[in-house]
XYZ file of C-alpha atoms in Angstrom:
603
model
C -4.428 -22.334 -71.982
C -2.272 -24.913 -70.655
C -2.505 -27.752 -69.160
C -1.008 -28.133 -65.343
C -0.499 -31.643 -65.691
C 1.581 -31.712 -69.433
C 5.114 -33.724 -69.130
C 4.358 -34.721 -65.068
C 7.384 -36.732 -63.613
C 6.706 -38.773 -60.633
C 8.416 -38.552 -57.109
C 7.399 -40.223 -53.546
C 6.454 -39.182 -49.970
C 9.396 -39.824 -48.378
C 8.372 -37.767 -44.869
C 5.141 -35.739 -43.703
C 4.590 -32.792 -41.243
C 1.039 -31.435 -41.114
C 1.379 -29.130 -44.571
C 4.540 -29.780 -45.238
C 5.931 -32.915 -47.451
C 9.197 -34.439 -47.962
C 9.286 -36.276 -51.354
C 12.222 -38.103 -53.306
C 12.437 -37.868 -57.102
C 14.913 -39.716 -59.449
C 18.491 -37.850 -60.477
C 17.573 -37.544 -64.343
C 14.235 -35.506 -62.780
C 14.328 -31.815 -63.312
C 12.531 -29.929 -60.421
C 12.537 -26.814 -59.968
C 11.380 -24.146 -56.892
C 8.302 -23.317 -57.089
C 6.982 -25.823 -59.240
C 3.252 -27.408 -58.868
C 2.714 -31.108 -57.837
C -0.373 -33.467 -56.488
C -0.034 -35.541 -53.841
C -2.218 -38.606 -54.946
C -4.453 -40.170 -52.101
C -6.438 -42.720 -53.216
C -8.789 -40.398 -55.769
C -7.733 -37.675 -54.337
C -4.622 -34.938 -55.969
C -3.905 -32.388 -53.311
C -2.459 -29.564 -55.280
C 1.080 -28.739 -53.364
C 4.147 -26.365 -54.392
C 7.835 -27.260 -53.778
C 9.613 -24.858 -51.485
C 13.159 -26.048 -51.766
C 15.076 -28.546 -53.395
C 18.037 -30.313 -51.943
C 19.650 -32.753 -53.734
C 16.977 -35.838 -54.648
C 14.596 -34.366 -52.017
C 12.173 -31.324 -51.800
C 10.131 -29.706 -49.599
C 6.066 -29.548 -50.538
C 3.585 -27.221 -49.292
C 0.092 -28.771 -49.644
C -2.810 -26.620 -50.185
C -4.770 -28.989 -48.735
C -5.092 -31.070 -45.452
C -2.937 -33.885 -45.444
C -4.605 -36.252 -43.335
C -4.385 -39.539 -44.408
C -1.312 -39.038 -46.511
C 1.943 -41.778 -46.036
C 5.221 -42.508 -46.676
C 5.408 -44.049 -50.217
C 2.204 -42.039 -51.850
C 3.100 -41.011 -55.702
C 3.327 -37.343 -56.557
C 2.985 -35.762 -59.540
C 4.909 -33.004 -60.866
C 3.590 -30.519 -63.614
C 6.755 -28.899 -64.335
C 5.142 -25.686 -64.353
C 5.265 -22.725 -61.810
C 2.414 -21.809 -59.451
C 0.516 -19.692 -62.133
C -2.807 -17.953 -62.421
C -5.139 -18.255 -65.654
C -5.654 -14.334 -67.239
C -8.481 -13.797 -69.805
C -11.864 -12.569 -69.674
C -13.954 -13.107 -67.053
C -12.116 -12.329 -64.378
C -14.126 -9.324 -62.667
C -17.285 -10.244 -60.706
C -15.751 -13.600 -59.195
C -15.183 -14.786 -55.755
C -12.091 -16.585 -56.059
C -10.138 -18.711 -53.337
C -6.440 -18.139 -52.926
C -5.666 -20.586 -55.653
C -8.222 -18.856 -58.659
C -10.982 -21.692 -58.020
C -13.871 -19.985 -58.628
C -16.089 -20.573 -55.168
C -19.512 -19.848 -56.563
C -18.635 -22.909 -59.162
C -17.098 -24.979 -56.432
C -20.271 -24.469 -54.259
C -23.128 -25.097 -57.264
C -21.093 -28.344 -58.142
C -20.128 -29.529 -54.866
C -22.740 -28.075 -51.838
C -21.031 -25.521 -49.678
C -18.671 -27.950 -48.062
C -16.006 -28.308 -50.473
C -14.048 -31.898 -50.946
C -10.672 -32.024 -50.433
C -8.304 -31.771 -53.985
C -10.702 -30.068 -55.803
C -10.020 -27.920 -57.978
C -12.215 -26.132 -60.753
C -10.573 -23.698 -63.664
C -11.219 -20.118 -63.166
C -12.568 -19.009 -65.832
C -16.092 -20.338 -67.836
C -14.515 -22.619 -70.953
C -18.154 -22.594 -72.892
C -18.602 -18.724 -72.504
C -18.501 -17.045 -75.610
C -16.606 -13.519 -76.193
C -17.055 -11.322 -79.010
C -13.466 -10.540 -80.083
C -12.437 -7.856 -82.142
C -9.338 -7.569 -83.702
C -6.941 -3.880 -83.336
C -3.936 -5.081 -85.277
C -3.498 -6.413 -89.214
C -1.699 -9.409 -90.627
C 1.462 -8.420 -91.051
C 1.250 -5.978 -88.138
C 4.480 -6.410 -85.947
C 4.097 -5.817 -82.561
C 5.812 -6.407 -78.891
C 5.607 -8.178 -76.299
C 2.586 -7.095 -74.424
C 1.731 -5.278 -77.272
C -2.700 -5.148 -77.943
C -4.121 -7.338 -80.914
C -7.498 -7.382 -80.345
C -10.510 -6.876 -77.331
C -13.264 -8.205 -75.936
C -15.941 -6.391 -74.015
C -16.020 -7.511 -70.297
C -18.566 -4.893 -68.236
C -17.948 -1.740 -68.575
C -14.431 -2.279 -69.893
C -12.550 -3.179 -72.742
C -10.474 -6.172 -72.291
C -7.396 -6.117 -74.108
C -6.023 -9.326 -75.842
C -2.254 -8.787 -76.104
C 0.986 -10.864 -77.054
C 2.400 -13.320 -74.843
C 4.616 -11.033 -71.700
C 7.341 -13.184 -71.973
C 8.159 -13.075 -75.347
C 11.955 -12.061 -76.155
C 11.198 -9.920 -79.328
C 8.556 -8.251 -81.227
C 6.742 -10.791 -83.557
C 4.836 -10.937 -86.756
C 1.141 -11.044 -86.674
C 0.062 -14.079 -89.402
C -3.571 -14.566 -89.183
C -6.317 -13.247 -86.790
C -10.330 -13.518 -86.815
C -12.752 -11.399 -85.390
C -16.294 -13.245 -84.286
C -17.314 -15.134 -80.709
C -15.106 -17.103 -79.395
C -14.547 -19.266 -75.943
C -11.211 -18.386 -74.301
C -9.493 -21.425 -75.273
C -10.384 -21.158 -78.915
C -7.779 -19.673 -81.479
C -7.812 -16.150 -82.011
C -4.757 -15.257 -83.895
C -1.324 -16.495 -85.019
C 2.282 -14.943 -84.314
C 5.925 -15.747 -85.933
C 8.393 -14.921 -83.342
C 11.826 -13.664 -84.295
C 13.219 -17.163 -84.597
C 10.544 -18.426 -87.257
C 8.556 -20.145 -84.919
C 4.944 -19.960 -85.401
C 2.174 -20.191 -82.122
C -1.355 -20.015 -81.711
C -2.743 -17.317 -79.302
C -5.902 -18.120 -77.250
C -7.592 -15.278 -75.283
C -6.701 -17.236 -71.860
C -3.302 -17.031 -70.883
C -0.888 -18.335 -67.625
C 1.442 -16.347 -65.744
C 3.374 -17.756 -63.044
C 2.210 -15.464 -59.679
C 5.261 -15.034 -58.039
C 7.140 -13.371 -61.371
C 6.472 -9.990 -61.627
C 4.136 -9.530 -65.022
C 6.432 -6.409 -66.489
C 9.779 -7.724 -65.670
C 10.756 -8.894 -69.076
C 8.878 -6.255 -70.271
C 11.163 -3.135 -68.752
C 14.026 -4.993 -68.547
C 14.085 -4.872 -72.888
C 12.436 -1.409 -72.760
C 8.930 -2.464 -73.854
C 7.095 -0.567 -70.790
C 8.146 2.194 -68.794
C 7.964 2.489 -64.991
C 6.878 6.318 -64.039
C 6.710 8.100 -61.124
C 3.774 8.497 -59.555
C 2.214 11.718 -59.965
C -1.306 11.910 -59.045
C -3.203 11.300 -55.745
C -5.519 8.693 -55.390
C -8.694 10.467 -54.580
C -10.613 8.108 -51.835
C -13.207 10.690 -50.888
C -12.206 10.542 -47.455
C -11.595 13.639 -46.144
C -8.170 12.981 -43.734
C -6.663 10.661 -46.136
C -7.050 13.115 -49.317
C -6.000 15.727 -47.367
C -3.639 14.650 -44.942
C -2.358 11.891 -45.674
C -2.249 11.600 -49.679
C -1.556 8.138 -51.214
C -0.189 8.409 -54.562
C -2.174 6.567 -57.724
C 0.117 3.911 -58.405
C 1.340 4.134 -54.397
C 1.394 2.166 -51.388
C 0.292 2.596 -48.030
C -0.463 0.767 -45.383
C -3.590 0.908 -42.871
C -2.372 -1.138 -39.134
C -4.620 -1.006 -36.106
C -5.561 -3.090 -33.462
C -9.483 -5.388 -33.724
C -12.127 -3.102 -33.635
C -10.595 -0.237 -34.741
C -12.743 -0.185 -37.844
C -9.960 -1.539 -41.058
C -12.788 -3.456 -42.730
C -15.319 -0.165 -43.133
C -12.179 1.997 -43.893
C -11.240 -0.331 -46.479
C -14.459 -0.719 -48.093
C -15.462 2.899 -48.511
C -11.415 2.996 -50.094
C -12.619 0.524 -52.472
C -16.088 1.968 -53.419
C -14.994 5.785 -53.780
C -11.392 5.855 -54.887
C -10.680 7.310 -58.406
C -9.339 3.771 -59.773
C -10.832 1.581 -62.634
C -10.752 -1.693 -60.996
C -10.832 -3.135 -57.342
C -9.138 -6.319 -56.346
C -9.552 -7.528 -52.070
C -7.579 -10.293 -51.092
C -8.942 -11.234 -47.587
C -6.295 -13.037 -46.334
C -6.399 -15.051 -43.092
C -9.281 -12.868 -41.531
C -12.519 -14.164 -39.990
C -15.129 -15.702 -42.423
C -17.656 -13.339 -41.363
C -16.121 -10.072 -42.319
C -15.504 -11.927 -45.610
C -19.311 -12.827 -46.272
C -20.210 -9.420 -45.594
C -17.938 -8.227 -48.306
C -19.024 -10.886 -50.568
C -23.217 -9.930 -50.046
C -22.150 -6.708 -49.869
C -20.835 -5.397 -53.000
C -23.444 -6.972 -55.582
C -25.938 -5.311 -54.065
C -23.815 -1.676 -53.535
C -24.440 0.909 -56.578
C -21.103 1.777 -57.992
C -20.881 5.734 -58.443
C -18.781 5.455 -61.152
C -20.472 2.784 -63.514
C -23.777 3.101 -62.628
C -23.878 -0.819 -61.859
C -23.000 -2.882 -58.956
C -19.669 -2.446 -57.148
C -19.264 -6.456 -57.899
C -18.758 -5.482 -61.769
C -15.458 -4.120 -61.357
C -14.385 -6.083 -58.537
C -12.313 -9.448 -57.212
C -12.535 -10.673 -54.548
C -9.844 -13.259 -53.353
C -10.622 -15.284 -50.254
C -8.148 -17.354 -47.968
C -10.180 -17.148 -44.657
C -8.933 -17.945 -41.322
C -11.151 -21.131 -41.651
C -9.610 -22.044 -45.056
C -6.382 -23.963 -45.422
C -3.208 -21.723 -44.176
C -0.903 -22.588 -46.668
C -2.640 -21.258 -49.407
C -2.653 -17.827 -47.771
C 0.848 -17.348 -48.832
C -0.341 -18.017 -52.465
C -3.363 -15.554 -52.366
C -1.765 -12.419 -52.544
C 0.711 -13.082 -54.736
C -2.096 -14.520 -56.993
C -4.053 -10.762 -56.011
C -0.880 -8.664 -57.358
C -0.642 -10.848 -60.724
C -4.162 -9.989 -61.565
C -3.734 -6.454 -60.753
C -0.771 -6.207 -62.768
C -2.935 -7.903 -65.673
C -5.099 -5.324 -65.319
C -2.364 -2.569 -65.245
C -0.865 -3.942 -68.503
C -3.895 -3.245 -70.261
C -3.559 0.435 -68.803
C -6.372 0.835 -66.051
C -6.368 1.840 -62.699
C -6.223 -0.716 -60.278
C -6.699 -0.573 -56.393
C -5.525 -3.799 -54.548
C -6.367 -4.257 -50.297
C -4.369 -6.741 -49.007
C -6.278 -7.827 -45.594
C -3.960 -8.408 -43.473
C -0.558 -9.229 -44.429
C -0.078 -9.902 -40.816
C -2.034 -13.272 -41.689
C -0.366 -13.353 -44.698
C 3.626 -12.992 -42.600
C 2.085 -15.418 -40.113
C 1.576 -18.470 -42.835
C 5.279 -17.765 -43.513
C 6.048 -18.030 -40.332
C 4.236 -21.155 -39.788
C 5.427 -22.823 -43.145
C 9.236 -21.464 -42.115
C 9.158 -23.537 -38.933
C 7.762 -26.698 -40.298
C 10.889 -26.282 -42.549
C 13.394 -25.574 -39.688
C 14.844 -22.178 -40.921
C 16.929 -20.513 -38.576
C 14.039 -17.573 -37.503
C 14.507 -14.114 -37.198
C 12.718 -11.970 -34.712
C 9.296 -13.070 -33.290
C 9.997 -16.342 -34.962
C 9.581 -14.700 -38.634
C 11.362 -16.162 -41.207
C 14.751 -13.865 -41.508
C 13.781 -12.842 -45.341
C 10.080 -11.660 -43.896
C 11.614 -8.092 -44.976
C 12.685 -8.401 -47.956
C 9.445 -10.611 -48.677
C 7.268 -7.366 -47.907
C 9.290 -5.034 -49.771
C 9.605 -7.915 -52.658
C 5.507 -7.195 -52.482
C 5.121 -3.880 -52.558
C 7.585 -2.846 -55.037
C 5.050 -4.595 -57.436
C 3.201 -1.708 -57.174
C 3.711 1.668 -59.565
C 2.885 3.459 -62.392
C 3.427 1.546 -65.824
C 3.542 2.905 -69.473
C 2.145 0.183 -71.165
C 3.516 -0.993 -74.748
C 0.089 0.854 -76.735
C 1.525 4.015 -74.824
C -0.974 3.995 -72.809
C -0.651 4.337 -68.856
C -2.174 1.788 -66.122
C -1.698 2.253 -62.091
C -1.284 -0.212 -58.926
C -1.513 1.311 -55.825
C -1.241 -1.647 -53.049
C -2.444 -0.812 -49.852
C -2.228 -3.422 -47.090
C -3.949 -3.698 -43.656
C -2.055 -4.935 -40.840
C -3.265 -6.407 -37.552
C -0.486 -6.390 -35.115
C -1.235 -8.071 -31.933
C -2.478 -5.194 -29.119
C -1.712 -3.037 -31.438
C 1.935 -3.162 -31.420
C 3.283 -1.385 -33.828
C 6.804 -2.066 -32.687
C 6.326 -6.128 -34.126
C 8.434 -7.218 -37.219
C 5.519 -7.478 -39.718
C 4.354 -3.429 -39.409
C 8.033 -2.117 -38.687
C 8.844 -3.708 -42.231
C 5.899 -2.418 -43.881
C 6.628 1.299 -42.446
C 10.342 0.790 -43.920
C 8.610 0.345 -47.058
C 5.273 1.951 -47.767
C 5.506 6.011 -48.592
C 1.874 6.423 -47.117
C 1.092 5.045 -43.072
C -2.690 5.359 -41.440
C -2.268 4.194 -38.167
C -5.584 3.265 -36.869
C -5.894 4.247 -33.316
C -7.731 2.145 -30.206
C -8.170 5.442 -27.912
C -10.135 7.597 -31.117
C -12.141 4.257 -31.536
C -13.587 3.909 -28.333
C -14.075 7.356 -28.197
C -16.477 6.811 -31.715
C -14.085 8.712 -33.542
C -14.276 7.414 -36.587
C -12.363 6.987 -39.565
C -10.106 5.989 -36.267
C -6.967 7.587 -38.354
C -5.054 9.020 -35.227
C -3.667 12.202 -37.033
C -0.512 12.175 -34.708
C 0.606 8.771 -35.425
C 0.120 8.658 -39.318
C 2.120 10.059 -42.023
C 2.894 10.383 -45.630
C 5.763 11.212 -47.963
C 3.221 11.892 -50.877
C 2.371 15.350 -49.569
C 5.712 16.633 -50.912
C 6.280 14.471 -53.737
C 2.937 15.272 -55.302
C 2.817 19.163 -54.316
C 3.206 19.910 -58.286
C -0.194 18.342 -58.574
C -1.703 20.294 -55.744
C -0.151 23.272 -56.401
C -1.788 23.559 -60.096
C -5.270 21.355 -59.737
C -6.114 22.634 -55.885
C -4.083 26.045 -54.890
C -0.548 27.160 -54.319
C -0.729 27.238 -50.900
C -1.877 23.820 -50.034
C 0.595 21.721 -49.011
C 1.924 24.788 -46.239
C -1.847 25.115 -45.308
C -2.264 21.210 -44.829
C 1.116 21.533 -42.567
C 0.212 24.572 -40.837
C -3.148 22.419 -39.975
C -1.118 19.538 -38.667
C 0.795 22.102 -36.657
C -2.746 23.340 -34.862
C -3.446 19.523 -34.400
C -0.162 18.741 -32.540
C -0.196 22.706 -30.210
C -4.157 21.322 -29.220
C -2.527 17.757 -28.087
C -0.069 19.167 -25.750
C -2.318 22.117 -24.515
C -4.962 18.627 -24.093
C -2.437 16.875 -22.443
C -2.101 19.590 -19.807
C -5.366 20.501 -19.128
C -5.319 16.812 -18.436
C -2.706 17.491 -15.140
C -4.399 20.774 -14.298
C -7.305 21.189 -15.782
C -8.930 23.988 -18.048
C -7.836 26.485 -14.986
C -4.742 25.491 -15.755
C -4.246 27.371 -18.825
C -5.151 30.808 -20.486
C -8.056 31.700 -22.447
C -5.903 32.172 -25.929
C -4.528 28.276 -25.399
C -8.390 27.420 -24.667
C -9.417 28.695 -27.863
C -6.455 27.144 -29.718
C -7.595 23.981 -28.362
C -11.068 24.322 -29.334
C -10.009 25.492 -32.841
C -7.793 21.591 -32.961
C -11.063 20.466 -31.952
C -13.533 21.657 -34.223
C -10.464 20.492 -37.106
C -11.194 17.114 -35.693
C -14.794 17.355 -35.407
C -15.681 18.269 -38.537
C -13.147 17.166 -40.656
C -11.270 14.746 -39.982
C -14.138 12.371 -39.104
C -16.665 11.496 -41.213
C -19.364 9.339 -41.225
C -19.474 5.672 -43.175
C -23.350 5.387 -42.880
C -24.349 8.882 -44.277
C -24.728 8.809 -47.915
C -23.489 12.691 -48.319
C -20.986 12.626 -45.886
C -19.400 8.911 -46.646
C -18.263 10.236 -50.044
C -16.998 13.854 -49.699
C -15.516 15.101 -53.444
C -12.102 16.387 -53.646
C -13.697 20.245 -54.756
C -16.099 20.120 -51.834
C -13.359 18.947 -49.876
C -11.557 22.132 -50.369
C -13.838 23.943 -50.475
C -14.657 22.604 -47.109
C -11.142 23.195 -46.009
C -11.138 26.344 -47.611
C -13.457 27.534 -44.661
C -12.112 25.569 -41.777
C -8.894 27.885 -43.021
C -10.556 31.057 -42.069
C -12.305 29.833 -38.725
C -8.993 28.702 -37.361
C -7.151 32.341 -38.802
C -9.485 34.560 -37.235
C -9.261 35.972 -33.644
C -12.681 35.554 -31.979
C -13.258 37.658 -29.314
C -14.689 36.066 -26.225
C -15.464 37.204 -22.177
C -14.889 33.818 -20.770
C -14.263 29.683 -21.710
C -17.681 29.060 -21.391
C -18.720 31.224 -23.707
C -15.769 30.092 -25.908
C -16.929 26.689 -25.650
C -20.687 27.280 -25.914
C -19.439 29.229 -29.760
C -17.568 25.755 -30.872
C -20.132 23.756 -30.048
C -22.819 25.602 -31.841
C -20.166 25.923 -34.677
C -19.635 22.114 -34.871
C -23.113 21.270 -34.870
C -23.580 23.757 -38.123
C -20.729 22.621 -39.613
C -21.443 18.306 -39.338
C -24.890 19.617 -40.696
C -23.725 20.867 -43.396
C -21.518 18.312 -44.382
C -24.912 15.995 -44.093
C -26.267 18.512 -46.945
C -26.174 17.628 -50.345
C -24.600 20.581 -52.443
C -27.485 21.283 -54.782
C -29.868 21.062 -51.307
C -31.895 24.286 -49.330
C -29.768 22.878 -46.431
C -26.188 23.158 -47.824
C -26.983 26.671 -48.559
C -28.691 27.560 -44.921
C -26.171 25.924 -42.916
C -23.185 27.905 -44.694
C -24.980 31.151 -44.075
C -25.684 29.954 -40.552
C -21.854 29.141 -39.780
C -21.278 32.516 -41.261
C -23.538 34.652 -39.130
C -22.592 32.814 -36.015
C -18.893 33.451 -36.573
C -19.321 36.906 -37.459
C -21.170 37.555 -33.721
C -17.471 37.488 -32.705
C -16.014 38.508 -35.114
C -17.439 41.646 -36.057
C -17.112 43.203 -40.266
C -15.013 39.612 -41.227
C -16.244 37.006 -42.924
C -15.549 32.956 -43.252
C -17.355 32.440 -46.792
């Protein structure tokens, strides 16, 4: 593991504006974008990153607050990039936006932290108990797995430097427990130079991890071709997001993002979780944070926490490192991916995220684009996003990053720059809904507004795990959703005299669709978590009710049958499958349906 502070050349504060610094360097200095440097006050070294060089002078961004900083302070420079430290011991932290680890901050330092700070991320004296997968001799690639140490309920891989050019020679590896920065094996690269491999290893954040990687044809990028399964009924059904996908989840406060985004984390079919709270209120934040050690995971049998990260750049915190802390989110997730897991990242929000851009762009007087955004804000999201995707790794086997990111628009605009890019770039869009909120509809998904291009793309996958007809059936559903709005929306002008008894019915069908199934409740332990085979087998009923033509003498009785019928039917999705109760309340939706509906059945 390096060191941040190897080969430093020194510059001075030449000009200061809040976060931002101007500093001067010498002309034999090479600086480069993107590069690390500490501000020296007094004791103090605020970590900082240059933003643009011009000549003798660059612009700083200071992670820090820069009171008390003047004109004529030294700076060092590192002459490395803004990097993250990847090894074991990653999952189960709390880290801030730039990998300190906040639990060690806070047991060294009291919870209020001193400025310049800074703590390494992972535990040096830790032991690991390595064991080697490859033989002296053994060549192997770039990326390529020599070893693994057990971290949880996973197997972290060890692998070869991402950045090397060629495949190189393995020359000496032990097996035994080791600390991360101890030497675990040596490698001659093509040239005939020899290097010592640690288990710790830096990777600058903003570089994509697999870019050298399938640019020489080392990993593959694939197309997605599985659904993430989130066990939430109008997302899985409706509106798919692809394993290895994005989406994106805007809505306005209160609409309920932070539960949403929480059951996503805790039921979706991935491996690992990584939440980068960025720029939201310290409370939600410390709920997450007391939360998950004490949630059971349903997949590992152990806490949530074990296969979790959580990445924290609160409102509270200092802005400029929110720009850092999802870039230093995606690197570990793409860690993660190399070593061919599934991997869930929640971005929360990237509206906070666009608005320390915004703030950093104006303190550096760049011409702004609309709503004062920097004019590369687009091509910054997409830049994001595309990080995401399906990767076959060099071992051949296959790791997933689906990035979904929450956006907070102000009121709820979703014309503003910040969620108009993201729908120009995301394949899967829940818009969260104010009206279905207050009206304790909840997950607040409005089923109108939200969309996704997964449904087609991943029909192979439905067709053979689930049933040929279930993409046309999922439309056909949408369909009854969108005839029950307008017939709504008129009854609304003339009320329910205003239309037949056949559109009354088709309303009350939309209705019961809603009802039953495409809200679902967070604080039930059955119905929170709804499996993809009860799910259609769910829908598989829901199917029938809408298809058949009930027979009734008046809308009162009409709407005296749906009420009774989605009453049985939120019962039943209370009911645990192997329960008394999941098999009465079927039978009981069945024998009230067939009352009007003589000799059919709904089973």
């Amino acid at each position: 593991m390096s060191n941040e502070n190897t080969g430093a050349v020194y510059a001075t504060v030449v000009g200061v504006k809040e976060s931002l610094v101007l500093i001067e360097f010498d002309e034999a200095a090479e600086v480069m974008k993107n590069e690390v440097g500490y501000v020296c006050v007094g004791e103090e070294r605020l970590k900082a990153e240059i933003l643009r060089v011009r000549g003798r002078t660059a612009d700083m961004q200071v992670f820090e607050d820069t009171r008390g900083v003047r004109v004529g302070d030294r700076v060092e420079l590192s002459g490395e990039m803004l990097s993250a430290t990847l090894g074991p011991g990653l999952l189960g932290q709390v880290f801030d936006g730039l990998l300190n680890p906040l639990h060690g901050l806070a047991q060294k330092y009291g919870f209020f932290l001193p400025r310049g700070v800074l703590m390494p991320p992972l535990d040096l004296d830790k032991k690991w108990q390595f064991s080697p997968d490859a033989e002296i001799g053994a060549t192997l690639p770039p990326g390529g797995v020599l070893g693994s140490v057990p971290e949880g309920p996973f197997k972290h891989k060890i692998m070869i430097p991402f950045n090397e050019a060629e495949p190189v020679q393995l020359t000496w590896i032990r097996g035994g427990s080791f600390s991360i920065n101890e030497v675990v094996a040596r490698y001659k690269t093509s040239g005939g130079e020899e290097k010592e491999l640690t288990m710790a290893y830096r990777w600058p954040i903003r570089r994509p991890i697999p870019e050298n990687l399938l640019r020489r044809r080392y990993t593959e990028r694939q197309f997605p071709s599985k659904p993430l399964t989130t066990a939430t009924r109008i997302i899985d059904t409706f509106f798919p997001i692809a394993q290895g996908g994005t989406g994106c989840i805007p809505g306005p406060f209160g609409a309920g993002k932070t539960v949403l985004q929480s059951l996503i984390a805790r039921y979706s079919s991935v491996d690992i979780v990584i939440i980068v709270a960025c720029g939201e209120r310290a409370g939600e934040v410390v709920e997450t944070i007391h939360e998950y050690p004490n949630t059971a995971d349903p997949r590992t049998g152990g806490t949530l926490m074990d296969r979790t990260i959580i990445i924290c750049n609160t409102s509270s915190m200092p802005v400029a490192a929110r720009e850092a802390s999802i870039y230093t989110g995606i690197t570990l997730g793409e860690y993660f991916r190399q070593m061919g897991y599934d991997v869930l990242l929640i971005a929360d929000s990237t509206s906070r995220w666009a608005q320390a851009m915004r703030e950093t762009s104006g303190r550096m007087e760049e011409i702004p684009g609309e709503e004062a955004f920097p004019a590369y804000l687009d091509s910054a999201i997409k830049n994001l996003y595309e990080r995401a995707g399906v990767i076959r790794c060099a071992d051949g086997s296959t790791g997933t990053l689906t990035l979904i990111g929450t956006v907070s628009p102000a009121g709820g605009n979703f014309e503003e720059p910040v969620t108009q890019s993201t729908l120009g770039t995301v394949k899967t869009f829940l818009g969260l809904s104010a009206d279905r909120a207050y009206k304790r509809f909840y997950p607040a998904i409005d089923p109108l507004l939200s969309w996704s291009r997964y449904l087609d793309q991943l029909a192979p996958w439905f067709t053979k795990e689930l049933n040929a007809e279930w993409v046309n059936d999922v439309k056909n559903m949408m369909t009854l959703l969108e005839r029950g709005d307008g017939i709504y929306q008129i009854m609304q002008v003339t009320g329910e005299e205003g239309i037949t008894l056949e559109d009354f019915i088709e309303w009350q069908k939309s209705m019961l669709l809603d009802m039953v199934y495409l809200q679902q409740d967070a604080f039930d332990e059955v119905d929170a978590c709804m499996p993809r085979e009860r799910q259609l087998a769910s829908f598989g009923v829901l199917k029938k009710l809408v298809a058949a033509e009930f027979k009734f003498q008046d809308k009162d009785e009409a709407r005296d049958f749906f009420t009774k019928l989605t009453g049985l039917y939120k019962n039943w999705n209370y009911s645990r499958p192997d329960s008394p109760d999941y098999e009465r309340y079927g039978k009981d939706i069945e024998q009230l349906a067939g009352q009007y509906l003589p000799g059919r059945s709904v089973q």
